[in-house]
Short mmCIF file of C-alpha atoms and ligand atoms in Angstrom, two decimals:
data_model
loop_
_atom_site.label_atom_id
_atom_site.label_comp_id
_atom_site.label_asym_id
_atom_site.label_seq_id
_atom_site.Cartn_x
_atom_site.Cartn_y
_atom_site.Cartn_z
CA MET A 1 0.00 0.00 0.00
CA GLU A 2 1.10 3.60 -0.48
CA ARG A 3 1.24 3.94 3.26
CA THR A 4 4.19 6.31 3.45
CA ALA A 5 2.79 8.66 0.83
CA LEU A 6 -0.47 9.04 2.73
CA ARG A 7 0.93 9.22 6.23
CA ARG A 8 1.90 12.83 6.19
CA ARG A 9 0.58 15.46 8.52
CA LEU A 10 -2.59 17.21 7.41
CA THR A 11 -2.70 20.90 8.19
CA TRP A 12 -5.43 23.50 7.78
CA GLN A 13 -5.03 25.62 4.69
CA VAL A 14 -6.86 28.81 3.82
CA GLY A 15 -8.39 28.74 0.36
CA THR A 16 -10.28 31.48 -1.46
CA VAL A 17 -13.64 30.99 -3.14
CA THR A 18 -13.18 32.01 -6.77
CA GLU A 19 -16.46 30.89 -8.31
CA ILE A 20 -19.86 29.59 -7.23
CA ARG A 21 -22.24 27.61 -9.44
CA GLN A 22 -25.83 26.93 -8.47
CA GLU A 23 -26.51 23.24 -9.30
CA THR A 24 -30.09 22.90 -8.05
CA ALA A 25 -32.39 24.97 -5.84
CA THR A 26 -30.63 23.55 -2.77
CA ALA A 27 -27.10 22.64 -3.92
CA ARG A 28 -24.19 24.61 -5.20
CA THR A 29 -20.62 24.04 -6.28
CA LEU A 30 -17.81 26.04 -4.70
CA VAL A 31 -14.63 26.50 -6.68
CA VAL A 32 -11.84 27.11 -4.19
CA ASP A 33 -8.31 28.17 -4.90
CA VAL A 34 -6.05 26.44 -2.37
CA PRO A 35 -2.39 27.41 -2.68
CA ASP A 36 -0.12 24.35 -2.34
CA TRP A 37 -3.01 21.87 -2.56
CA PRO A 38 -1.09 18.56 -2.52
CA GLY A 39 -3.38 16.86 -5.04
CA HIS A 40 -5.96 14.14 -4.47
CA LEU A 41 -7.42 10.93 -5.76
CA ALA A 42 -10.95 10.77 -7.17
CA GLY A 43 -13.26 9.81 -4.30
CA GLN A 44 -11.34 11.46 -1.46
CA HIS A 45 -12.82 14.13 0.80
CA LEU A 46 -11.62 17.02 2.92
CA ASP A 47 -12.72 18.75 6.09
CA VAL A 48 -14.07 22.29 6.02
CA ARG A 49 -13.74 24.42 9.15
CA LEU A 50 -15.79 27.52 9.90
CA THR A 51 -14.82 30.01 12.61
CA ALA A 52 -17.18 32.55 14.22
CA PRO A 53 -15.89 35.96 15.37
CA ASP A 54 -15.70 34.72 18.99
CA GLY A 55 -13.56 31.73 17.99
CA TYR A 56 -16.33 29.10 17.98
CA ARG A 57 -15.69 26.51 15.28
CA ALA A 58 -17.59 23.84 13.37
CA SER A 59 -16.20 21.35 10.86
CA ARG A 60 -17.76 18.87 8.44
CA SER A 61 -16.47 16.58 5.71
CA TYR A 62 -17.11 17.25 2.00
CA SER A 63 -16.10 15.16 -0.98
CA LEU A 64 -13.87 16.56 -3.66
CA ALA A 65 -16.02 16.96 -6.76
CA SER A 66 -13.20 17.71 -9.16
CA ALA A 67 -10.48 15.45 -10.43
CA TRP A 68 -7.10 16.88 -9.52
CA THR A 69 -6.02 19.51 -12.01
CA GLY A 70 -3.50 21.28 -9.82
CA GLU A 71 -4.82 24.77 -9.25
CA THR A 72 -8.29 24.67 -7.78
CA ILE A 73 -10.62 22.25 -6.07
CA GLU A 74 -14.38 21.98 -6.28
CA LEU A 75 -16.89 21.00 -3.60
CA THR A 76 -20.61 20.55 -4.08
CA VAL A 77 -22.78 21.05 -1.03
CA GLU A 78 -26.44 20.15 -0.62
CA GLU A 79 -28.19 22.21 2.02
CA VAL A 80 -29.44 20.18 4.97
CA PRO A 81 -32.39 22.08 6.48
CA ASP A 82 -31.54 23.10 10.04
CA GLY A 83 -27.88 22.20 9.59
CA GLU A 84 -25.01 24.18 10.99
CA VAL A 85 -22.42 24.12 8.21
CA SER A 86 -24.21 23.34 4.92
CA PRO A 87 -26.63 26.33 5.04
CA TYR A 88 -23.61 28.62 5.47
CA LEU A 89 -21.83 27.05 2.50
CA VAL A 90 -24.96 27.15 0.32
CA GLU A 91 -26.51 30.48 1.36
CA VAL A 92 -23.89 32.74 2.95
CA LEU A 93 -20.41 32.13 1.55
CA LYS A 94 -19.50 34.51 -1.32
CA VAL A 95 -16.89 34.69 -4.05
CA GLY A 96 -13.72 36.15 -2.53
CA ASP A 97 -14.37 34.75 0.96
CA PRO A 98 -11.73 32.61 2.69
CA LEU A 99 -12.50 28.95 3.39
CA GLU A 100 -10.38 26.76 5.66
CA VAL A 101 -9.87 23.20 4.46
CA ARG A 102 -7.80 20.22 5.44
CA GLY A 103 -7.19 17.23 3.22
CA PRO A 104 -7.30 15.17 1.20
CA VAL A 105 -8.56 12.35 3.40
CA GLY A 106 -9.44 8.73 2.70
CA GLY A 107 -7.64 6.16 0.63
CA TRP A 108 -10.31 3.48 0.32
CA PHE A 109 -13.26 5.02 -1.47
CA VAL A 110 -11.05 6.03 -4.40
CA TRP A 111 -10.61 5.15 -8.03
CA ARG A 112 -7.16 4.95 -9.56
CA PRO A 113 -6.72 4.93 -13.34
CA GLU A 114 -4.41 1.88 -13.13
CA GLN A 115 -7.10 -0.12 -11.36
CA ALA A 116 -8.39 -3.12 -13.36
CA GLY A 117 -12.03 -3.83 -14.22
CA PRO A 118 -15.20 -1.87 -14.99
CA ILE A 119 -16.48 0.90 -12.72
CA GLN A 120 -20.02 0.77 -11.36
CA LEU A 121 -21.11 3.97 -9.66
CA ILE A 122 -24.34 4.15 -7.64
CA ALA A 123 -25.36 7.49 -6.12
CA GLY A 124 -28.22 8.62 -3.91
CA GLY A 125 -28.76 12.40 -3.80
CA SER A 126 -25.60 14.37 -2.97
CA GLY A 127 -23.74 11.03 -2.91
CA VAL A 128 -23.10 11.78 -6.59
CA VAL A 129 -20.32 14.23 -5.63
CA PRO A 130 -17.33 11.85 -5.19
CA LEU A 131 -18.70 9.72 -8.06
CA MET A 132 -18.54 12.80 -10.31
CA ALA A 133 -14.87 13.14 -9.36
CA ILE A 134 -14.40 9.52 -10.42
CA LEU A 135 -16.17 10.19 -13.74
CA ARG A 136 -13.98 13.24 -14.31
CA ALA A 137 -10.81 11.27 -13.55
CA HIS A 138 -12.11 8.49 -15.80
CA ALA A 139 -12.66 10.95 -18.67
CA ALA A 140 -9.18 12.41 -18.12
CA ALA A 141 -7.79 8.87 -18.32
CA GLY A 142 -9.32 8.47 -21.79
CA GLY A 143 -12.73 7.05 -20.91
CA THR A 144 -11.62 3.52 -20.14
CA PRO A 145 -12.42 1.04 -18.58
CA PRO A 146 -16.21 0.69 -19.15
CA ALA A 147 -18.19 2.66 -16.57
CA LYS A 148 -21.83 3.04 -15.53
CA LEU A 149 -23.58 5.47 -13.25
CA LEU A 150 -26.91 4.82 -11.58
CA TYR A 151 -28.13 8.01 -9.91
CA SER A 152 -31.15 7.95 -7.62
CA VAL A 153 -32.85 11.32 -7.20
CA ARG A 154 -36.22 12.50 -5.92
CA ARG A 155 -37.24 14.36 -9.05
CA PRO A 156 -35.72 15.76 -12.25
CA THR A 157 -35.01 19.13 -10.62
CA SER A 158 -32.90 17.44 -7.90
CA VAL A 159 -30.24 16.27 -10.36
CA ILE A 160 -26.84 17.78 -9.52
CA TYR A 161 -24.40 18.16 -12.48
CA LEU A 162 -27.20 17.73 -15.04
CA SER A 163 -25.34 19.28 -17.98
CA ASP A 164 -22.04 17.50 -17.19
CA LEU A 165 -23.91 14.20 -16.92
CA LYS A 166 -25.70 14.77 -20.24
CA GLU A 167 -22.36 15.43 -21.87
CA ILE A 168 -20.79 12.34 -20.30
CA ALA A 169 -23.77 10.20 -21.33
CA ALA A 170 -23.53 11.54 -24.90
CA SER A 171 -19.84 10.59 -25.13
CA ASP A 172 -20.82 6.88 -25.05
CA ASP A 173 -17.98 6.09 -22.63
CA VAL A 174 -20.31 5.97 -19.67
CA GLU A 175 -23.85 4.63 -19.36
CA VAL A 176 -25.92 7.01 -17.20
CA THR A 177 -29.26 5.92 -15.72
CA PHE A 178 -31.50 7.95 -13.42
CA ALA A 179 -33.87 6.41 -10.92
CA TYR A 180 -36.58 8.81 -9.74
CA THR A 181 -38.05 8.13 -6.32
CA ARG A 182 -40.85 10.75 -6.18
CA GLU A 183 -41.52 12.18 -9.61
CA ALA A 184 -40.20 11.19 -13.04
CA PRO A 185 -39.91 13.34 -16.17
CA PRO A 186 -42.51 12.80 -18.94
CA GLY A 187 -41.91 9.58 -20.84
CA GLU A 188 -40.08 7.91 -17.96
CA PRO A 189 -42.51 5.44 -16.46
CA ARG A 190 -40.56 4.15 -13.48
CA VAL A 191 -40.90 5.90 -10.13
CA GLY A 192 -39.44 4.16 -7.10
CA ARG A 193 -36.41 3.26 -5.10
CA VAL A 194 -33.46 1.31 -6.43
CA ASP A 195 -34.37 -2.38 -6.11
CA ALA A 196 -33.00 -5.78 -7.10
CA ASP A 197 -34.73 -5.74 -10.52
CA LEU A 198 -33.33 -2.35 -11.47
CA LEU A 199 -29.82 -3.33 -10.38
CA ASP A 200 -30.11 -6.56 -12.32
CA ALA A 201 -31.29 -4.74 -15.44
CA ILE A 202 -28.73 -1.96 -15.63
CA THR A 203 -25.58 -2.68 -13.62
CA PHE A 204 -22.54 -4.79 -14.47
CA THR A 205 -22.96 -8.43 -13.44
CA PRO A 206 -20.75 -10.07 -10.81
CA LYS A 207 -19.06 -11.93 -13.71
CA ASP A 208 -17.85 -8.60 -15.12
CA GLU A 209 -15.96 -8.13 -11.84
CA PRO A 210 -16.70 -4.42 -11.50
CA THR A 211 -15.56 -2.30 -8.60
CA THR A 212 -18.74 -0.74 -7.29
CA TYR A 213 -18.85 2.61 -5.49
CA VAL A 214 -22.03 3.32 -3.53
CA CYS A 215 -22.47 6.75 -1.97
CA GLY A 216 -25.34 8.62 -0.39
CA PRO A 217 -27.41 8.78 2.79
CA THR A 218 -26.80 5.84 5.12
CA PRO A 219 -30.13 4.00 4.57
CA PHE A 220 -29.64 4.21 0.78
CA VAL A 221 -26.09 2.87 0.98
CA GLU A 222 -27.14 0.05 3.35
CA ALA A 223 -30.00 -1.02 1.09
CA VAL A 224 -28.01 -0.93 -2.16
CA ALA A 225 -24.91 -2.63 -0.73
CA ASP A 226 -27.06 -5.45 0.69
CA LEU A 227 -28.78 -5.91 -2.69
CA LEU A 228 -25.42 -6.07 -4.49
CA VAL A 229 -24.06 -8.70 -2.13
CA ALA A 230 -27.29 -10.70 -2.41
CA ALA A 231 -26.93 -10.52 -6.23
CA GLY A 232 -23.52 -12.21 -5.94
CA HIS A 233 -21.10 -9.27 -5.97
CA ASP A 234 -17.90 -9.81 -3.99
CA PRO A 235 -18.24 -7.63 -0.84
CA ALA A 236 -14.55 -6.75 -1.12
CA ARG A 237 -15.29 -4.94 -4.40
CA VAL A 238 -18.26 -2.98 -3.08
CA LYS A 239 -16.95 0.28 -1.66
CA THR A 240 -19.30 2.48 0.31
CA GLU A 241 -19.32 6.04 1.59
CA ARG A 242 -22.11 7.04 3.97
CA PHE A 243 -22.76 10.77 4.07
CA GLY A 244 -24.79 10.83 7.21
CA PRO A 245 -25.19 13.07 9.07
CA THR A 246 -27.58 10.61 10.60
CA GLY A 247 -28.47 7.01 9.96
CA GLY A 248 -31.95 7.23 11.34
CA PRO A 249 -32.91 5.92 14.74
CA ARG A 250 -32.40 2.17 15.24
CA MET B 1 -3.23 31.14 10.71
CA ASP B 2 -6.46 32.28 12.33
CA ILE B 3 -9.22 33.40 10.05
CA VAL B 4 -12.87 34.21 10.61
CA SER B 5 -15.54 32.92 8.24
CA PRO B 6 -17.44 36.05 7.14
CA GLY B 7 -21.07 35.83 8.25
CA PHE B 8 -20.72 32.62 10.26
CA THR B 9 -22.04 32.59 13.81
CA GLY B 10 -22.61 28.87 14.41
CA ARG B 11 -25.49 27.08 16.08
CA ARG B 12 -23.96 25.93 19.40
CA ARG B 13 -26.57 23.35 20.18
CA SER B 14 -25.10 21.18 22.88
CA GLY B 15 -24.60 22.39 26.42
CA THR B 16 -22.59 19.26 27.21
CA GLU B 17 -18.84 19.18 26.99
CA LEU B 18 -17.78 17.16 23.98
CA PRO B 19 -14.32 16.37 22.61
CA PRO B 20 -13.05 19.12 20.24
CA GLY B 21 -14.73 19.23 16.85
CA GLN B 22 -17.60 16.90 17.81
CA TYR B 23 -21.34 17.58 17.75
CA LEU B 24 -24.08 15.84 19.64
CA THR B 25 -26.50 13.47 17.94
CA HIS B 26 -29.36 11.43 19.33
CA GLU B 27 -29.39 9.06 16.38
CA PHE B 28 -26.95 6.20 15.83
CA PRO B 29 -25.26 6.81 12.49
CA VAL B 30 -23.48 4.03 10.62
CA LEU B 31 -20.02 4.20 9.09
CA SER B 32 -18.24 1.28 7.51
CA ALA B 33 -16.15 0.76 4.42
CA GLY B 34 -18.29 -1.82 2.66
CA PRO B 35 -21.49 -3.82 2.84
CA THR B 36 -22.71 -5.16 6.16
CA PRO B 37 -21.71 -8.81 6.74
CA HIS B 38 -24.53 -10.98 8.07
CA ILE B 39 -23.12 -13.67 10.39
CA LEU B 40 -25.32 -16.11 12.23
CA PRO B 41 -24.38 -16.66 15.89
CA GLU B 42 -24.06 -20.42 15.20
CA HIS B 43 -21.33 -19.65 12.65
CA TRP B 44 -19.62 -17.08 14.86
CA GLU B 45 -16.42 -17.63 16.77
CA PHE B 46 -13.93 -15.40 18.51
CA THR B 47 -10.24 -16.17 18.76
CA VAL B 48 -7.26 -14.64 20.50
CA THR B 49 -3.93 -15.51 18.88
CA THR B 50 -0.80 -14.73 20.87
CA GLU B 51 2.58 -13.65 19.52
CA THR B 52 3.76 -17.26 19.86
CA GLY B 53 0.86 -18.53 17.75
CA GLU B 54 -1.19 -20.00 20.57
CA VAL B 55 -4.91 -19.77 19.77
CA HIS B 56 -7.73 -19.33 22.31
CA ARG B 57 -11.21 -19.95 20.92
CA TRP B 58 -14.82 -19.24 21.95
CA ASP B 59 -17.96 -20.20 20.08
CA TRP B 60 -21.24 -18.32 20.63
CA ALA B 61 -22.42 -20.61 23.45
CA THR B 62 -19.17 -20.51 25.44
CA PHE B 63 -18.77 -16.77 24.80
CA THR B 64 -22.28 -15.84 25.96
CA SER B 65 -21.95 -18.02 29.04
CA LEU B 66 -19.02 -15.89 30.28
CA PRO B 67 -19.81 -13.25 32.92
CA ALA B 68 -21.18 -10.19 31.13
CA GLU B 69 -21.28 -6.55 32.17
CA GLU B 70 -23.74 -3.71 31.59
CA ILE B 71 -21.81 -0.82 30.08
CA THR B 72 -22.93 2.81 29.72
CA ARG B 73 -20.53 5.01 27.77
CA ASP B 74 -20.29 7.99 25.42
CA LEU B 75 -19.33 7.28 21.80
CA HIS B 76 -17.26 9.59 19.61
CA CYS B 77 -17.03 8.99 15.87
CA VAL B 78 -14.28 10.54 13.76
CA THR B 79 -17.00 11.72 11.32
CA ARG B 80 -17.77 14.20 14.15
CA TRP B 81 -20.87 12.93 15.86
CA SER B 82 -20.93 12.01 19.53
CA LYS B 83 -23.68 10.07 21.23
CA LEU B 84 -23.87 10.14 24.99
CA GLY B 85 -24.79 7.46 27.51
CA THR B 86 -25.22 4.48 25.19
CA ASP B 87 -26.12 1.17 26.89
CA TRP B 88 -24.39 -2.08 26.02
CA LYS B 89 -23.95 -5.57 27.37
CA GLY B 90 -20.78 -7.50 26.73
CA VAL B 91 -17.84 -9.49 28.03
CA SER B 92 -14.87 -7.53 29.32
CA LEU B 93 -11.59 -8.20 27.55
CA ASP B 94 -10.11 -8.61 31.04
CA THR B 95 -12.27 -11.77 31.25
CA LEU B 96 -11.35 -13.01 27.78
CA LEU B 97 -7.64 -12.34 28.21
CA ALA B 98 -7.42 -13.63 31.81
CA ASP B 99 -5.91 -16.99 30.82
CA VAL B 100 -3.94 -15.74 27.83
CA GLU B 101 -0.20 -15.67 28.38
CA THR B 102 1.40 -12.87 26.44
CA GLY B 103 4.16 -10.32 26.55
CA ALA B 104 2.81 -8.50 23.49
CA ASP B 105 2.28 -4.75 23.51
CA PHE B 106 -0.11 -4.51 20.56
CA ALA B 107 -3.29 -6.08 19.26
CA MET B 108 -4.83 -6.17 15.81
CA ALA B 109 -8.60 -6.68 15.84
CA HIS B 110 -9.88 -8.68 12.85
CA SER B 111 -13.48 -8.69 11.66
CA TYR B 112 -15.74 -10.74 9.43
CA GLY B 113 -15.60 -8.94 6.08
CA GLY B 114 -11.84 -8.31 6.37
CA TYR B 115 -11.75 -5.11 8.47
CA THR B 116 -8.81 -4.63 10.83
CA THR B 117 -7.84 -2.02 13.41
CA ASN B 118 -4.76 -1.75 15.63
CA LEU B 119 -4.67 -0.92 19.35
CA PRO B 120 -2.13 -0.98 22.15
CA LEU B 121 -2.94 -4.03 24.29
CA GLU B 122 -3.06 -1.88 27.44
CA ASP B 123 -6.04 0.02 25.99
CA LEU B 124 -7.99 -3.24 25.92
CA LEU B 125 -7.39 -4.03 29.61
CA ASP B 126 -8.44 -2.66 33.00
CA GLY B 127 -12.13 -2.23 32.30
CA GLN B 128 -11.65 -0.19 29.12
CA ALA B 129 -12.84 -2.62 26.42
CA TRP B 130 -15.51 -5.23 25.79
CA ILE B 131 -16.85 -7.60 23.19
CA ALA B 132 -20.43 -6.30 23.16
CA TYR B 133 -23.43 -8.29 21.95
CA GLU B 134 -26.41 -6.26 23.13
CA TYR B 135 -27.28 -2.63 22.49
CA ASP B 136 -30.10 -0.92 24.37
CA GLY B 137 -31.31 -4.26 25.73
CA GLU B 138 -31.61 -5.90 22.29
CA PRO B 139 -29.29 -8.27 20.42
CA LEU B 140 -26.83 -6.12 18.46
CA ASN B 141 -28.10 -5.74 14.88
CA PRO B 142 -25.76 -6.42 11.93
CA GLU B 143 -25.58 -2.76 10.87
CA HIS B 144 -24.06 -1.84 14.20
CA GLY B 145 -21.70 -4.79 14.25
CA GLY B 146 -23.78 -7.74 15.38
CA PRO B 147 -23.64 -10.46 16.43
CA ALA B 148 -20.74 -8.96 18.42
CA ARG B 149 -18.41 -5.99 18.18
CA LEU B 150 -15.40 -4.66 19.97
CA LEU B 151 -16.27 -1.68 22.20
CA VAL B 152 -13.39 0.65 23.14
CA PRO B 153 -15.30 3.84 23.95
CA HIS B 154 -12.31 5.95 25.01
CA LEU B 155 -11.02 5.92 21.41
CA TYR B 156 -12.74 7.07 18.19
CA LEU B 157 -15.39 4.58 17.20
CA TRP B 158 -13.53 3.09 14.21
CA LYS B 159 -11.38 1.30 16.83
CA SER B 160 -14.51 -0.47 18.11
CA ALA B 161 -14.40 -3.03 15.28
CA LYS B 162 -17.83 -4.24 14.19
CA TRP B 163 -18.36 -7.95 13.39
CA VAL B 164 -15.22 -8.74 15.36
CA ARG B 165 -13.84 -12.27 15.00
CA GLY B 166 -10.57 -12.11 16.86
CA LEU B 167 -7.50 -10.39 18.20
CA VAL B 168 -3.97 -11.09 17.05
CA LEU B 169 -1.39 -10.04 19.64
CA SER B 170 2.00 -8.86 18.50
CA ASP B 171 5.23 -7.18 19.55
CA THR B 172 5.00 -4.74 16.65
CA ASP B 173 2.52 -1.92 16.07
CA ASP B 174 1.14 -2.63 12.60
CA LEU B 175 -1.51 -0.45 10.97
CA GLY B 176 -5.13 -1.53 10.48
CA PHE B 177 -7.56 -0.65 7.70
CA TRP B 178 -8.29 3.07 8.29
CA GLU B 179 -4.93 3.62 9.95
CA SER B 180 -3.15 2.59 6.75
CA VAL B 181 -5.10 5.09 4.64
CA GLY B 182 -4.33 8.18 6.63
CA TYR B 183 -6.23 7.97 9.92
CA HIS B 184 -4.44 8.30 13.23
CA GLU B 185 -2.78 5.17 14.67
CA TYR B 186 -4.18 5.75 18.18
CA GLY B 187 -7.32 7.91 17.83
CA ASP B 188 -7.90 9.74 21.13
CA PRO B 189 -10.99 11.96 20.62
CA TRP B 190 -10.03 14.33 23.47
CA LYS B 191 -6.70 15.03 21.75
CA GLU B 192 -8.51 15.16 18.40
CA GLN B 193 -6.25 12.52 16.87
CA ARG B 194 -8.21 12.13 13.65
CA TYR B 195 -5.55 11.83 10.97
CA ALA B 196 -1.94 10.64 10.87
CA GLY B 197 0.29 13.21 12.51
CA ASP B 198 -2.47 14.95 14.54
C1 FAD C 301 -16.93 11.43 3.99
C2 FAD C 301 -18.09 12.40 3.85
C3 FAD C 301 -18.24 13.13 2.68
C4 FAD C 301 -19.29 14.02 2.53
N1 FAD C 301 -19.41 14.70 1.35
C5 FAD C 301 -20.45 15.55 1.18
C6 FAD C 301 -20.61 16.26 -0.06
O1 FAD C 301 -19.80 16.14 -0.99
N2 FAD C 301 -21.67 17.09 -0.18
C7 FAD C 301 -22.60 17.26 0.83
O2 FAD C 301 -23.53 18.05 0.65
N3 FAD C 301 -22.46 16.60 2.01
C8 FAD C 301 -21.41 15.76 2.22
N4 FAD C 301 -21.28 15.09 3.42
C9 FAD C 301 -22.20 15.42 4.55
C10 FAD C 301 -21.65 16.64 5.32
O3 FAD C 301 -20.44 16.29 5.97
C11 FAD C 301 -22.59 17.15 6.43
O4 FAD C 301 -22.98 16.08 7.25
C12 FAD C 301 -23.83 17.83 5.88
O5 FAD C 301 -23.46 18.92 5.04
C13 FAD C 301 -24.70 18.35 7.02
O6 FAD C 301 -23.96 19.22 7.85
P1 FAD C 301 -24.62 20.45 8.56
O7 FAD C 301 -23.61 21.05 9.46
O8 FAD C 301 -25.29 21.34 7.59
O9 FAD C 301 -25.78 19.80 9.40
P2 FAD C 301 -25.71 19.34 10.98
O10 FAD C 301 -25.59 20.62 11.78
O11 FAD C 301 -24.66 18.37 11.10
O12 FAD C 301 -27.12 18.81 11.13
C14 FAD C 301 -27.59 17.72 10.34
C15 FAD C 301 -28.97 17.32 10.79
O13 FAD C 301 -28.94 16.91 12.14
C16 FAD C 301 -29.78 17.72 12.91
N5 FAD C 301 -29.06 18.05 14.17
C17 FAD C 301 -27.73 18.22 14.33
N6 FAD C 301 -27.42 18.45 15.60
C18 FAD C 301 -28.58 18.44 16.28
C19 FAD C 301 -28.93 18.61 17.66
N7 FAD C 301 -28.02 18.86 18.61
N8 FAD C 301 -30.22 18.52 17.98
C20 FAD C 301 -31.14 18.27 17.05
N9 FAD C 301 -30.88 18.08 15.75
C21 FAD C 301 -29.62 18.17 15.37
C22 FAD C 301 -30.06 18.96 12.11
O14 FAD C 301 -31.29 19.51 12.37
C23 FAD C 301 -29.98 18.46 10.71
O15 FAD C 301 -31.20 17.94 10.28
C24 FAD C 301 -20.23 14.19 3.58
C25 FAD C 301 -20.09 13.45 4.75
C26 FAD C 301 -19.05 12.56 4.91
C27 FAD C 301 -18.93 11.78 6.19
#
């Protein structure tokens, strides 16, 4: 393992917001210029730290949405009603403001171009963020190996990265499928959660030996990962990232 | 460098003292690297392997017939939530290790599903660690590590290996799963030891 490379000390760095893109009514992408950003792998995340005038601080984790290009990083944040950090990032932060970050973190939920086998991506809601980074790294690597994205959203207006995804789907390198849980666009008959039949119909089979990346709210990740294992996928090739913040009472 | 986030005031919700960087939750979130393994108690066993290769073994019946303790502790997860006063039932590692002869300083916990995490052996002794099999008066469900998980509440929760199947004792401090991808080797929440080098 690249243990030594990853075991360096992570320090807080002050970035500057250089651009903000509204993705949906409740999500936006922050482009942040971080001097000396050490680079990252697709799928990794960082910690964001906010400081109030009296010194009070709050931190949360956010996935890196961009593949590493050297100069800037991108985060996409979905506002959690009542939350402490996400409403600030979605409603308050402006271009030119400083933003403290620390990362990259995580060496498991990552895709490396040299990795063998097809890529199966399965996103629920804002879980699409690290999977978008994987798609961007995949495109930068020439669009191989074969890749598929299944993206579960409430309704058509909840789709983050709609234009990027249309472009990726049009390139024929990646098969993109949406699953709508509340309301589907005209002409799309299926409304409902991701289930065994849908996975069977549109994902790579266990025989294809894909590496599967499942990301989203905890109950979504639990349900999909269980279905994949039941369908015969090797648990060691099913990588999960649970966004929380809460897994629901148990 | 100290900066202020323009327009941020925060929502200080918890009056309780928590480790730095943590917030209080009343839910029980789940964090693991892959799918949840489902292991039936009749297929479960727990082993302790010493540095000389000696193996001590418990199946579900012998394990659950050991003296168990009721444990109430606060949990702190590196993903920043803390949950206070959680209730568990389990067997103390002091009980499990009572007849194990070892001079080892370190332990690697191994789980069904392949997960590993490393701990100093002394952190598993003296009433600090358990193999827990009940949560809130109910059998521990698979999502939270059932049938049985390691419980080491004074360290970040990733050290409390879910679906635990054994400990391997050793003279050397090797790195477990999260520790080898950038997380701290010890993980004390009060010192905020999240990542390597903290
Ligand atoms: C590895 C990782 C990567 C992530 N990547 C992304 C990403 O790319 N994009 C993204 O949008 N999110 C991501 N997340 C989720 C993100 O870290 C935050 O959890 C999310 O933004 C919510 O934070 P918040 O501060 O707004 O809400 P919080 O303040 O944490 O609140 C969340 C919810 O809990 C409730 N709550 C919290 N504290 C209390 C309390 N004391 N009493 C009652 N209710 C309470 C709130 O009402 C709210 O509903 C990621 C998470 C992880 C772990």
